[in-house]
Coordinates of C-alpha atoms in Angstrom, one line a residue:
X1493 CA -8.1 -5.2 0.4
X1494 CA -5.8 -2.6 -0.3
X1495 CA -6.9 0.6 -1.0
X1496 CA -4.2 2.3 -3.4
X1497 CA -5.1 5.3 -5.8
X1498 CA -5.2 4.6 -9.4
X1499 CA -3.0 7.6 -10.2
X1500 CA -0.1 5.8 -7.6
X1501 CA 0.3 3.4 -10.5
X1502 CA -0.6 4.6 -13.2
X1503 CA 2.4 6.6 -15.5
X1504 CA 1.2 10.3 -15.7
X1505 CA 0.6 11.7 -19.1
X1506 CA 2.3 14.3 -20.4
X1507 CA 0.6 17.8 -20.3
X1508 CA 0.6 20.4 -23.7
X1509 CA 4.1 22.2 -24.6
X1510 CA 5.9 19.4 -22.2
X1511 CA 9.1 19.2 -22.8
X1512 CA 10.9 15.9 -23.9
X1513 CA 14.3 15.7 -21.7
X1514 CA 15.4 13.3 -25.2
X1515 CA 19.4 13.2 -23.9
X1516 CA 18.5 12.0 -20.6
X1517 CA 15.9 9.9 -21.7
X1518 CA 18.5 8.2 -24.1
X1519 CA 21.1 8.1 -21.2
X1520 CA 18.6 6.1 -19.3
X1521 CA 17.6 3.4 -21.7
X1522 CA 20.6 3.1 -23.7
X1523 CA 22.5 2.6 -20.5
X1524 CA 23.5 -1.3 -19.4
X1525 CA 22.9 -0.6 -15.5
X1526 CA 20.2 -2.3 -14.1
X1527 CA 18.9 0.7 -11.8
X1528 CA 18.7 4.5 -12.1
X1529 CA 18.6 6.9 -9.3
X1530 CA 16.8 10.6 -9.7
X1531 CA 17.0 12.8 -7.3
X1532 CA 17.1 16.9 -6.8
X1533 CA 15.0 19.0 -4.9
X1534 CA 11.4 20.1 -5.0
X1535 CA 10.2 20.9 -8.9
X1536 CA 13.0 19.4 -10.9
X1537 CA 11.1 17.3 -12.6
X1538 CA 12.2 14.1 -11.5
X1539 CA 8.5 12.9 -12.3
X1540 CA 7.9 14.0 -15.7
X1541 CA 11.9 12.5 -16.5
X1542 CA 10.4 9.5 -15.1
X1543 CA 7.2 9.8 -17.2
X1544 CA 8.8 10.0 -20.2
X1545 CA 11.1 7.3 -20.0
X1546 CA 8.3 5.1 -18.9
X1547 CA 6.3 5.9 -22.2
X1548 CA 9.6 5.7 -24.4
X1549 CA 9.4 1.9 -23.8
X1550 CA 6.7 -1.1 -24.2
X1551 CA 5.8 -2.0 -20.6
X1552 CA 6.6 -0.2 -17.6
X1553 CA 5.3 -0.5 -14.3
X1554 CA 4.4 2.6 -12.2
X1555 CA 4.5 3.0 -8.5
X1556 CA 4.0 6.5 -6.7
X1557 CA 5.5 6.0 -2.9
X1558 CA 4.1 7.4 0.0
X1559 CA 5.8 6.6 2.9
X1560 CA 4.7 2.8 2.5
X1561 CA 7.2 1.9 6.4
X1562 CA 5.6 -1.4 6.7
X1563 CA 7.5 -4.5 5.1
X1564 CA 3.8 -6.2 4.0
X1565 CA 2.2 -2.9 3.2
X1566 CA 5.0 -1.7 0.6
X1567 CA 5.8 -5.9 -0.7
X1568 CA 1.4 -5.4 -1.3
X1569 CA 1.6 -1.6 -3.2
X1570 CA 4.4 -3.0 -5.6
X1571 CA 3.0 -5.9 -6.9
X1572 CA -0.5 -3.7 -6.9
X1573 CA 1.4 -1.8 -9.4
X1574 CA 2.8 -4.3 -11.3
X1575 CA -0.4 -6.3 -11.4
X1576 CA -1.9 -3.2 -13.8
X1577 CA 0.9 -3.8 -16.1
X1578 CA 0.3 -7.6 -16.4
X1579 CA -2.9 -8.7 -15.0
X1580 CA -1.3 -12.3 -14.3
X1581 CA 0.9 -11.9 -12.1
X1582 CA 0.5 -13.0 -8.6
X1583 CA 2.1 -12.9 -5.8
X1584 CA 1.0 -12.8 -1.9
X1585 CA 3.3 -11.6 0.6
X1586 CA 1.3 -12.3 3.8
X1587 CA 2.2 -15.8 2.9
X1588 CA 5.4 -15.1 4.5
X1589 CA 4.2 -14.2 7.9
X1590 CA 5.2 -17.1 9.4
X1591 CA 9.2 -15.8 8.4
X1592 CA 9.1 -12.2 9.7
X1593 CA 10.8 -13.0 12.9
X1594 CA 13.6 -14.8 11.5
X1595 CA 17.0 -12.9 10.8
X1596 CA 16.6 -13.8 7.1
X1597 CA 13.0 -12.7 6.7
X1598 CA 13.9 -9.9 4.3
X1599 CA 16.1 -12.4 2.0
X1600 CA 13.3 -14.8 2.0
X1601 CA 10.7 -12.4 0.8
X1602 CA 12.8 -10.4 -1.8
X1603 CA 14.0 -14.2 -3.4
X1604 CA 10.2 -15.4 -3.4
X1605 CA 9.3 -12.0 -5.1
X1606 CA 12.2 -11.6 -7.5
X1607 CA 11.7 -15.5 -9.0
X1608 CA 8.1 -14.3 -9.2
X1609 CA 9.0 -11.4 -11.4
X1610 CA 10.8 -13.1 -13.0
X1611 CA 8.4 -15.9 -14.6
X1612 CA 6.9 -12.5 -16.7
X1613 CA 8.3 -13.3 -20.5
X1614 CA 8.6 -9.5 -21.2
X1615 CA 11.5 -6.6 -20.4
X1616 CA 10.3 -4.0 -18.5
X1617 CA 11.4 -1.2 -16.7
X1618 CA 10.0 -0.2 -12.8
X1619 CA 9.7 3.1 -11.6
X1620 CA 9.8 3.9 -8.3
X1621 CA 8.8 7.7 -7.5
X1622 CA 9.1 9.6 -4.6
X1623 CA 11.8 7.0 -2.5
X1624 CA 12.4 9.3 0.2
X1625 CA 8.9 9.1 1.4
X1626 CA 10.4 5.7 2.7
X1627 CA 12.0 5.3 5.8
X1628 CA 11.6 2.0 7.5
X1629 CA 14.9 0.0 7.8
X1630 CA 13.4 -3.0 6.4
X1631 CA 11.8 -1.6 3.2
X1632 CA 14.7 -0.2 2.4
X1633 CA 16.8 -3.5 3.1
X1634 CA 14.2 -4.9 0.6
X1635 CA 15.1 -1.9 -2.0
X1636 CA 18.3 -2.6 -1.9
X1637 CA 18.0 -6.9 -2.0
X1638 CA 15.7 -5.7 -5.7
X1639 CA 18.6 -3.7 -6.8
X1640 CA 21.9 -6.1 -5.5
X1641 CA 20.1 -8.5 -7.2
X1642 CA 17.7 -7.2 -9.8
X1643 CA 15.3 -9.8 -11.8
X1644 CA 17.2 -10.6 -15.1
X1645 CA 14.1 -8.7 -17.4
X1646 CA 13.6 -5.5 -15.2
X1647 CA 15.8 -2.1 -14.9
X1648 CA 14.4 -0.3 -12.0
X1649 CA 14.0 3.7 -12.2
X1650 CA 14.2 5.8 -8.4
X1651 CA 13.0 9.3 -8.2
X1652 CA 13.7 10.8 -4.8
X1653 CA 14.4 13.9 -3.1
X1654 CA 17.3 13.0 -1.9
X1655 CA 20.9 12.0 -2.7
X1656 CA 22.4 8.6 -3.2
X1657 CA 22.5 6.4 -0.2
X1658 CA 26.2 5.2 1.0
X1659 CA 24.2 2.0 0.6
X1660 CA 24.2 2.5 -3.1
X1661 CA 27.5 4.1 -4.0
X1662 CA 28.8 0.5 -4.7
X1663 CA 26.5 -0.1 -7.0
X1664 CA 27.5 3.3 -9.2
X1665 CA 31.0 2.5 -8.8
X1666 CA 30.7 -1.2 -10.4
X1667 CA 28.5 0.6 -13.3
X1668 CA 25.5 -1.0 -11.8
X1669 CA 23.7 2.0 -11.1
X1670 CA 23.6 5.7 -13.1
X1671 CA 22.8 8.5 -10.9
X1672 CA 21.6 11.6 -12.7
X1673 CA 21.2 15.3 -10.4
X1674 CA 19.8 18.2 -9.8
X1675 CA 22.5 19.6 -12.1
X1676 CA 21.7 17.0 -14.9
X1677 CA 17.9 18.0 -14.2
X1678 CA 18.1 21.5 -14.3
X1679 CA 17.1 23.2 -18.0
X1680 CA 20.0 24.3 -19.5
X1681 CA 20.4 27.6 -21.5
X1682 CA 19.2 26.3 -25.1
X1683 CA 16.3 24.5 -23.0
X1684 CA 14.9 27.9 -21.4
X1685 CA 14.8 29.4 -25.0
X1686 CA 12.5 26.8 -26.2
X1687 CA 10.3 26.9 -23.1
X1688 CA 10.2 30.7 -23.0
X1689 CA 10.4 31.6 -26.6
X1690 CA 13.2 34.1 -26.3
X1691 CA 16.7 34.4 -24.2
X1692 CA 17.6 35.9 -21.9
X1693 CA 20.5 35.3 -19.4
X1694 CA 19.7 37.0 -16.4
X1695 CA 16.9 34.3 -15.9
X1696 CA 19.2 31.1 -16.5
X1697 CA 21.2 33.0 -13.7
X1698 CA 18.7 33.6 -11.6
X1699 CA 16.7 30.4 -12.1
X1700 CA 20.3 28.3 -12.3
X1701 CA 17.7 26.3 -14.2
X1702 CA 15.3 25.3 -11.8
X1703 CA 12.3 23.6 -14.0
X1704 CA 9.3 24.8 -11.6
X1705 CA 10.5 28.3 -11.6
X1706 CA 10.7 28.1 -15.5
X1707 CA 7.2 27.0 -15.9
X1708 CA 6.3 29.3 -13.5
X1709 CA 7.7 31.9 -15.8
X1710 CA 6.0 30.8 -18.7
X1711 CA 2.3 31.0 -16.6
X1712 CA 3.1 34.6 -15.7
X1713 CA 4.1 35.1 -19.6
X1714 CA 0.8 33.5 -20.7
X1715 CA -1.5 35.2 -18.9
X1716 CA 0.6 39.3 -19.5
X1717 CA 2.2 39.4 -15.9
X1718 CA 6.0 41.5 -16.5
X1719 CA 8.5 39.5 -14.8
X1720 CA 11.3 42.3 -15.4
X1721 CA 11.7 42.7 -11.6
X1722 CA 11.6 39.1 -10.5
X1723 CA 15.3 38.6 -10.8
X1724 CA 15.8 41.0 -8.0
X1725 CA 13.9 39.0 -5.3
X1726 CA 15.2 35.4 -3.3
X1727 CA 14.4 32.3 -4.3
X1728 CA 11.6 32.3 -1.2
X1729 CA 9.8 35.3 -2.6
X1730 CA 9.8 34.0 -6.0
X1731 CA 7.8 31.0 -4.6
X1732 CA 5.3 33.3 -3.0
X1733 CA 5.2 35.9 -5.5
X1734 CA 3.9 33.6 -8.0
X1735 CA 1.6 31.6 -5.8
X1736 CA -0.3 35.3 -4.7
X1737 CA -0.4 36.4 -8.1
X1738 CA -2.0 33.5 -9.1
X1739 CA -4.0 33.2 -6.2
X1740 CA -5.3 37.3 -6.5
X1741 CA -6.3 36.4 -10.0
X1742 CA -9.3 34.4 -8.6
X1743 CA -12.4 34.9 -7.2
X1744 CA -13.3 35.0 -3.4
X1745 CA -14.9 32.0 -4.0
X1746 CA -12.5 30.1 -5.9
X1747 CA -9.8 31.0 -3.3
X1748 CA -11.9 30.0 -0.5
X1749 CA -12.4 26.7 -1.7
X1750 CA -8.9 26.3 -2.1
X1751 CA -7.8 26.7 1.3
X1752 CA -10.2 24.6 2.8
X1753 CA -9.9 22.3 0.0
X1754 CA -6.1 21.6 0.7
X1755 CA -6.2 19.8 3.7
X1756 CA -7.3 17.1 0.9
X1757 CA -3.9 14.7 -0.4
X1758 CA -6.6 13.4 -2.8
X1759 CA -9.4 15.6 -4.4
X1760 CA -12.7 13.8 -4.8
X1761 CA -15.7 15.8 -6.1
X1762 CA -18.3 14.0 -5.3
X1763 CA -16.7 13.8 -1.2
X1764 CA -15.8 17.4 -1.2
X1765 CA -19.4 18.5 -2.5
X1766 CA -20.9 16.9 1.3
X1767 CA -18.1 18.4 3.1
X1768 CA -18.0 22.0 2.1
X1769 CA -21.5 21.6 1.7
X1770 CA -21.1 22.9 -2.2
X1771 CA -22.8 21.7 -5.8
X1772 CA -20.0 22.7 -7.9
X1773 CA -16.5 21.3 -6.8
X1774 CA -16.1 19.1 -10.2
X1775 CA -16.4 22.3 -12.2
X1776 CA -14.5 24.0 -9.9
X1777 CA -11.6 21.9 -10.1
X1778 CA -12.4 21.3 -13.8
X1779 CA -11.7 25.1 -14.0
X1780 CA -8.3 25.0 -12.8
X1781 CA -7.4 22.2 -14.7
X1782 CA -7.7 23.8 -17.6
X1783 CA -6.2 27.0 -16.4
X1784 CA -3.2 25.5 -15.6
X1785 CA -3.3 26.4 -12.2
X1786 CA -1.5 23.7 -10.7
X1787 CA -4.2 21.2 -10.4
X1788 CA -3.5 17.9 -12.2
X1789 CA -6.3 15.5 -13.1
X1790 CA -5.7 12.5 -11.8
X1791 CA -8.6 9.8 -13.1
X1792 CA -12.1 10.1 -13.7
X1793 CA -13.4 12.3 -10.4
X1794 CA -10.4 12.6 -8.9
X1795 CA -8.1 15.6 -8.6
X1796 CA -4.9 16.8 -6.8
X1797 CA -3.1 20.4 -6.5
X1798 CA 0.9 20.8 -7.1
X1799 CA 2.7 19.5 -4.1
X1800 CA 4.0 23.3 -3.8
X1801 CA 1.1 24.9 -4.1
X1802 CA -0.7 23.0 -2.0
X1803 CA 1.8 23.4 0.9
X1804 CA 1.2 27.4 0.5
X1805 CA -2.8 27.2 0.4
X1806 CA -2.4 25.2 4.1
X1807 CA -0.3 27.8 5.2
X1808 CA -3.3 30.0 3.9
X1809 CA -6.1 28.0 5.8
X1810 CA -7.3 27.9 9.1
X1811 CA -5.9 24.8 11.0
X1812 CA -9.3 24.6 13.7
X1813 CA -10.9 24.2 10.5
X1814 CA -9.1 21.8 8.7
X1815 CA -9.6 19.6 11.3
X1816 CA -13.4 19.6 11.3
X1817 CA -13.0 19.1 7.3
X1818 CA -11.1 16.0 7.8
X1819 CA -13.4 14.7 10.7
X1820 CA -16.2 15.4 7.9
X1821 CA -14.3 13.7 5.3
X1822 CA -13.9 10.9 7.4
X1823 CA -17.7 10.0 7.9
X1824 CA -18.3 10.8 4.6
X1825 CA -15.6 7.6 3.8
X1826 CA -17.0 5.8 6.7
X1827 CA -20.8 6.2 5.5
X1828 CA -19.5 4.8 2.3
X1829 CA -17.3 2.3 3.1
X1830 CA -14.1 3.2 2.0
X1831 CA -12.3 2.4 5.0
X1832 CA -8.9 2.8 4.1
X1833 CA -9.6 6.5 3.1
X1834 CA -12.0 7.3 6.7
X1835 CA -9.0 5.7 8.8
X1836 CA -6.6 8.2 7.3
X1837 CA -8.6 11.0 7.6
X1838 CA -9.8 9.9 11.3
X1839 CA -5.8 9.8 12.1
X1840 CA -4.9 13.2 10.4
X1841 CA -7.9 14.4 12.2
X1842 CA -7.0 13.0 15.5
X1843 CA -10.5 11.8 15.2
X1844 CA -9.4 8.3 17.3
X1845 CA -13.5 7.8 18.3
X1846 CA -14.0 7.4 14.9
X1847 CA -11.1 5.4 14.4
X1848 CA -12.2 2.8 16.9
X1849 CA -15.5 2.5 15.5
X1850 CA -14.1 2.2 11.9
X1851 CA -11.7 -1.2 13.1
X1852 CA -14.6 -2.7 14.6
X1853 CA -17.0 -1.9 11.9
X1854 CA -14.3 -3.6 9.0
X1855 CA -11.0 -5.6 10.9
X1856 CA -12.8 -9.2 11.2
X1857 CA -13.3 -8.5 6.8
X1858 CA -9.3 -7.6 6.8
X1859 CA -8.1 -10.3 8.5
X1860 CA -9.9 -12.6 6.2
X1861 CA -8.2 -10.7 3.2
X1862 CA -5.2 -10.5 4.9
X1863 CA -4.8 -7.1 5.4
X1864 CA -2.8 -6.8 8.4
X1865 CA -0.7 -4.1 7.8
X1866 CA -3.1 -1.5 7.4
X1867 CA -4.7 -3.2 10.6
X1868 CA -1.7 -2.9 12.5
X1869 CA -0.6 1.0 11.4
X1870 CA -4.8 2.2 12.8
X1871 CA -4.1 0.3 16.4
X1872 CA 0.1 1.8 16.5
X1873 CA -2.4 5.4 15.8
X1874 CA -4.7 4.4 18.6
X1875 CA -2.1 3.2 21.2
X1876 CA 0.4 6.7 20.1
X1877 CA -2.4 8.4 21.5
X1878 CA -3.3 6.8 24.8
X1879 CA -6.7 5.9 23.7
X1880 CA -8.6 3.7 26.5
X1881 CA -9.2 0.3 25.1
X1882 CA -12.3 -1.6 25.6
X1883 CA -12.9 -5.1 25.8
X1884 CA -14.2 -4.8 21.8
X1885 CA -11.1 -3.0 20.4
X1886 CA -9.0 -5.7 23.1
X1887 CA -10.4 -8.5 21.3
X1888 CA -9.5 -6.9 17.9
X1889 CA -6.1 -6.2 18.6
X1890 CA -5.8 -9.4 20.2
X1891 CA -7.2 -11.3 17.0
X1892 CA -4.9 -9.1 14.7
X1893 CA -1.7 -9.5 16.5
X1894 CA -2.8 -13.5 17.0
X1895 CA -2.7 -13.6 13.2
X1896 CA 0.6 -12.1 12.8
X1897 CA 2.2 -14.6 15.3
X1898 CA 3.3 -11.5 17.7
X1899 CA 1.4 -13.6 20.8
X1900 CA 2.8 -12.2 23.7
X1901 CA 1.5 -9.1 23.0
X1902 CA -2.0 -11.2 21.9
X1903 CA -2.2 -12.2 25.2
X1904 CA -1.8 -9.1 27.5
X1905 CA -4.9 -7.8 25.2
X1906 CA -7.0 -11.3 25.8
X1907 CA -6.2 -11.3 29.4
X1908 CA -7.0 -8.1 29.8
X1909 CA -10.4 -8.1 27.8
X1910 CA -12.1 -11.4 28.7
X1911 CA -12.9 -10.4 32.1
X1912 CA -14.2 -7.3 30.6
X1913 CA -16.8 -9.3 28.3
X1914 CA -20.5 -9.4 28.5
X1915 CA -21.4 -13.0 28.4
X1916 CA -24.2 -12.4 26.0
X1917 CA -22.0 -11.4 23.5
X1918 CA -20.9 -15.0 21.9
X1919 CA -19.5 -14.0 19.2
X1920 CA -16.8 -11.9 20.7
X1921 CA -16.8 -14.2 23.5
X1922 CA -15.6 -17.6 21.0
X1923 CA -13.2 -15.2 19.1
X1924 CA -11.4 -13.9 22.1
X1925 CA -11.3 -17.7 23.2
X1926 CA -9.9 -18.9 19.5
X1927 CA -6.7 -16.5 20.1
X1928 CA -6.8 -17.9 23.5
X1929 CA -6.3 -21.2 22.3
X1930 CA -3.7 -19.8 19.6
X1931 CA -1.5 -18.1 22.0
X1932 CA -1.8 -21.7 24.3
X1933 CA -1.0 -23.5 21.2
X1934 CA 2.6 -21.0 21.5
X1935 CA 3.2 -20.9 24.6
X1936 CA 2.0 -23.4 27.1
X1937 CA 0.9 -26.9 24.6
X1938 CA -1.0 -28.3 21.9
X1939 CA -2.9 -30.0 24.7
X1940 CA -4.6 -27.0 26.3
X1941 CA -4.9 -25.5 23.4
X1942 CA -6.8 -28.8 22.6
X1943 CA -8.5 -28.3 25.6
X1944 CA -10.2 -24.8 25.4
X1945 CA -11.0 -25.6 21.2
X1946 CA -13.1 -28.6 22.8
X1947 CA -14.8 -26.8 25.1
X1948 CA -15.3 -24.0 22.2
X1949 CA -16.9 -27.1 19.9
X1950 CA -19.4 -27.9 22.8
X1951 CA -21.1 -24.4 23.5
X1952 CA -21.4 -24.4 19.3
X1953 CA -24.5 -23.5 18.3
X1954 CA -24.1 -24.5 15.2
X1955 CA -21.2 -27.2 14.0
X1956 CA -21.3 -26.2 10.2
X1957 CA -21.5 -22.3 10.2
X1958 CA -18.4 -20.0 10.0
X1959 CA -18.0 -19.1 13.6
X1960 CA -17.5 -23.6 13.7
X1961 CA -14.5 -23.4 10.7
X1962 CA -12.7 -20.5 12.8
X1963 CA -12.7 -23.1 16.0
X1964 CA -11.8 -26.4 14.2
X1965 CA -9.1 -25.5 11.7
X1966 CA -7.4 -24.3 14.9
X1967 CA -8.0 -27.5 16.0
X1968 CA -6.8 -29.3 12.4
X1969 CA -3.6 -27.0 12.9
X1970 CA -3.1 -28.3 16.1
X1971 CA -2.8 -32.0 15.3
X1972 CA -1.4 -31.6 12.3
X1973 CA 1.4 -29.9 14.1
X1974 CA 1.4 -32.5 17.1
X1975 CA 2.1 -35.4 13.8
X1976 CA -1.5 -36.7 15.1
X1977 CA -2.5 -36.8 11.3
X1978 CA -5.2 -39.7 11.0
X1979 CA -7.0 -37.8 14.2
X1980 CA -6.9 -34.5 11.9
X1981 CA -8.1 -36.3 8.3
X1982 CA -11.1 -38.2 10.5
X1983 CA -12.2 -34.6 12.1
X1984 CA -11.8 -33.0 8.4
X1985 CA -13.8 -35.5 6.9
X1986 CA -16.4 -35.1 9.3
X1987 CA -16.5 -31.5 9.4
X1988 CA -16.6 -31.6 5.4
X1989 CA -20.3 -34.1 6.1
X1990 CA -21.5 -32.0 8.7
X1991 CA -21.4 -28.9 6.5
X1992 CA -22.7 -30.6 3.3
X1993 CA -25.4 -32.1 5.2
X1994 CA -26.7 -29.2 6.7
X1995 CA -26.1 -27.2 2.8
X1996 CA -23.3 -25.1 3.8
X1997 CA -21.4 -25.5 0.4
X1998 CA -19.0 -22.4 1.4
X1999 CA -17.6 -23.9 4.6
X2000 CA -17.5 -27.5 3.5
X2001 CA -14.9 -26.2 0.5
X2002 CA -12.9 -24.3 3.3
X2003 CA -12.3 -27.2 4.9
X2004 CA -11.7 -29.2 1.9
X2005 CA -9.1 -26.7 1.3
X2006 CA -7.6 -28.1 4.5
X2007 CA -7.4 -31.4 3.6
X2008 CA -3.9 -30.6 0.8
X2009 CA -2.2 -29.7 3.9
X2010 CA -3.5 -32.8 5.9
X2011 CA -2.3 -35.0 3.0
X2012 CA 0.7 -33.1 2.8
X2013 CA 1.6 -34.4 6.6
X2014 CA 0.4 -37.9 5.8
X2015 CA 2.4 -37.4 2.6
X2016 CA 0.5 -38.0 -0.2
X2017 CA 1.6 -35.0 -2.1
X2018 CA -0.2 -35.8 -5.1
X2019 CA -3.3 -35.9 -2.7
X2020 CA -2.3 -32.3 -1.7
X2021 CA -2.1 -30.8 -5.0
X2022 CA -5.9 -32.7 -5.7
X2023 CA -7.2 -30.4 -3.0
X2024 CA -5.4 -27.9 -3.8
X2025 CA -6.3 -27.3 -7.9
X2026 CA -9.9 -28.6 -6.7
X2027 CA -10.7 -25.1 -5.2
X2028 CA -8.4 -23.0 -6.9
X2029 CA -11.5 -20.7 -8.0
X2030 CA -12.0 -20.0 -4.3
X2031 CA -12.0 -15.7 -4.9
X2032 CA -9.1 -14.1 -3.5
X2033 CA -10.3 -12.5 -0.5
X2034 CA -10.9 -16.2 0.4
X2035 CA -7.7 -17.5 -0.2
X2036 CA -6.1 -15.1 1.7
X2037 CA -8.2 -16.1 4.6
X2038 CA -7.7 -19.7 3.9
X2039 CA -3.7 -18.7 3.3
X2040 CA -3.4 -18.0 7.3
X2041 CA -3.2 -21.5 8.0
X2042 CA -0.4 -21.9 5.5
X2043 CA -1.9 -24.0 2.8
X2044 CA 0.0 -22.5 0.1
X2045 CA 3.0 -23.0 1.5
X2046 CA 2.6 -26.7 2.1
X2047 CA 1.4 -27.4 -1.4
X2048 CA 3.5 -25.3 -2.8
X2049 CA 6.4 -28.2 -1.2
X2050 CA 4.2 -30.7 -2.4
X2051 CA 5.0 -29.6 -6.3
X2052 CA 8.9 -29.3 -5.3
X2053 CA 8.3 -32.9 -4.4
X2054 CA 6.8 -34.3 -7.3
X2055 CA 8.8 -32.3 -9.6
X2056 CA 7.4 -29.6 -10.5
X2057 CA 9.1 -26.4 -10.1
X2058 CA 7.7 -24.3 -11.9
X2059 CA 4.2 -24.9 -10.2
X2060 CA 6.0 -24.4 -6.6
X2061 CA 7.2 -21.0 -7.6
X2062 CA 3.8 -19.9 -9.1

């Protein structure tokens, strides 16, 4: 359910005339160290070097980080990157939600992740670029754990704008990590001569080998621009000069397009056509790519501007117009049911009314798919903006908080919502009360929770649909945890029969899946595994939804108790 641009998971392709850094590549690949930390300022070729390293090995995983400041978002994104190279790889971070409040949560999660990675039968490199975008301490601790206890089949390569963190110094001292700094990334005199085609010591002395500046010089030379006076300017002036020279040679229509489109970190031609009221944005983007005007084609139909180029364009853009364009993009992606992108631009443009609508449209599907981290970001944005919550959003937030185990705040949301609800909105009422029952289970008693659930069961119009499952599964969960295993088994069998008679095979299979948990509590490990394996053909969204009630954890324990350690890890 995570919407990750493919460019973030794909090794960048080499560009024409790219200088291959053979010595640096050899230093990285031939080092026995299990981790490599490459850092330098913008334009020092970190991404280029990392992509060259990745292209020089048989198997490589590529991940461009983008401020994944939620532990579950980070792990899900990392796993998506691994899966891009190894489609058979399977790891679900949401299964570890019950442990997120434990002091050793990071070691539990990291240990499980490492064990799963080690099931891959080949050696490979994992590249994590833009590490400096990560600020969340839990994510940093997880990465540190991966460096401290690396999978036996993996070498990690990190790219960052920040110098080596203090936490990593011990690994460098022990030889478990090598560091490449801005000094190593800078072009040598020989490399500059190869790039420009001539030797000019003043260019080297002035740029100090800054790769981006050298490449800018090359662009100017290819466009017959004199550079004799450039070395008298400061670096800031060089930055301005080069971009001005580039933009000054473009048509007014192209310059206008650049300034308006710069507010989007990912450029989709179809979206830009609609938002900018144009018909030729794809041709314009292709023109920019073909002329090497700091535009990169990331995948079919998608583009991006070089970060520094984009920053320069944003400085020239009309801020009010930028906000309006992002709101239009939000509506475009909402209409096309691309809710992750829609929410991102809604937050960026502070369009909280539309963010509210996005959440209410898709939060149930996101919960079913186990995509809690993204929902958390959206709710936090509403909270930070002090948006007045209505009963719909209060119930949505209460459901989200209940599923991630934050029952105190979930209860507060539900208590605020219930008096405001319309009695005719039965689905909303049931949703609120189901999560109220979860709160009662955790803060009062199983008996009080079951009492509320029994009242809901009596009010069901259809006792064999998905709504019925949402109610009854909570009671089954209560019965198992309250050691009423026989009652749980009888109720589950009763619901399976009801669903079969009603012809609702989908919900019938959901209840059958929970038999693997009930059988585990009954002590019948063989049956627990049987019901799990019987329903392995459930789709991924269903698996994630049913996994909220921890079925996979009990099956793993059942495999372990039967002596099948390999399956317990998988």
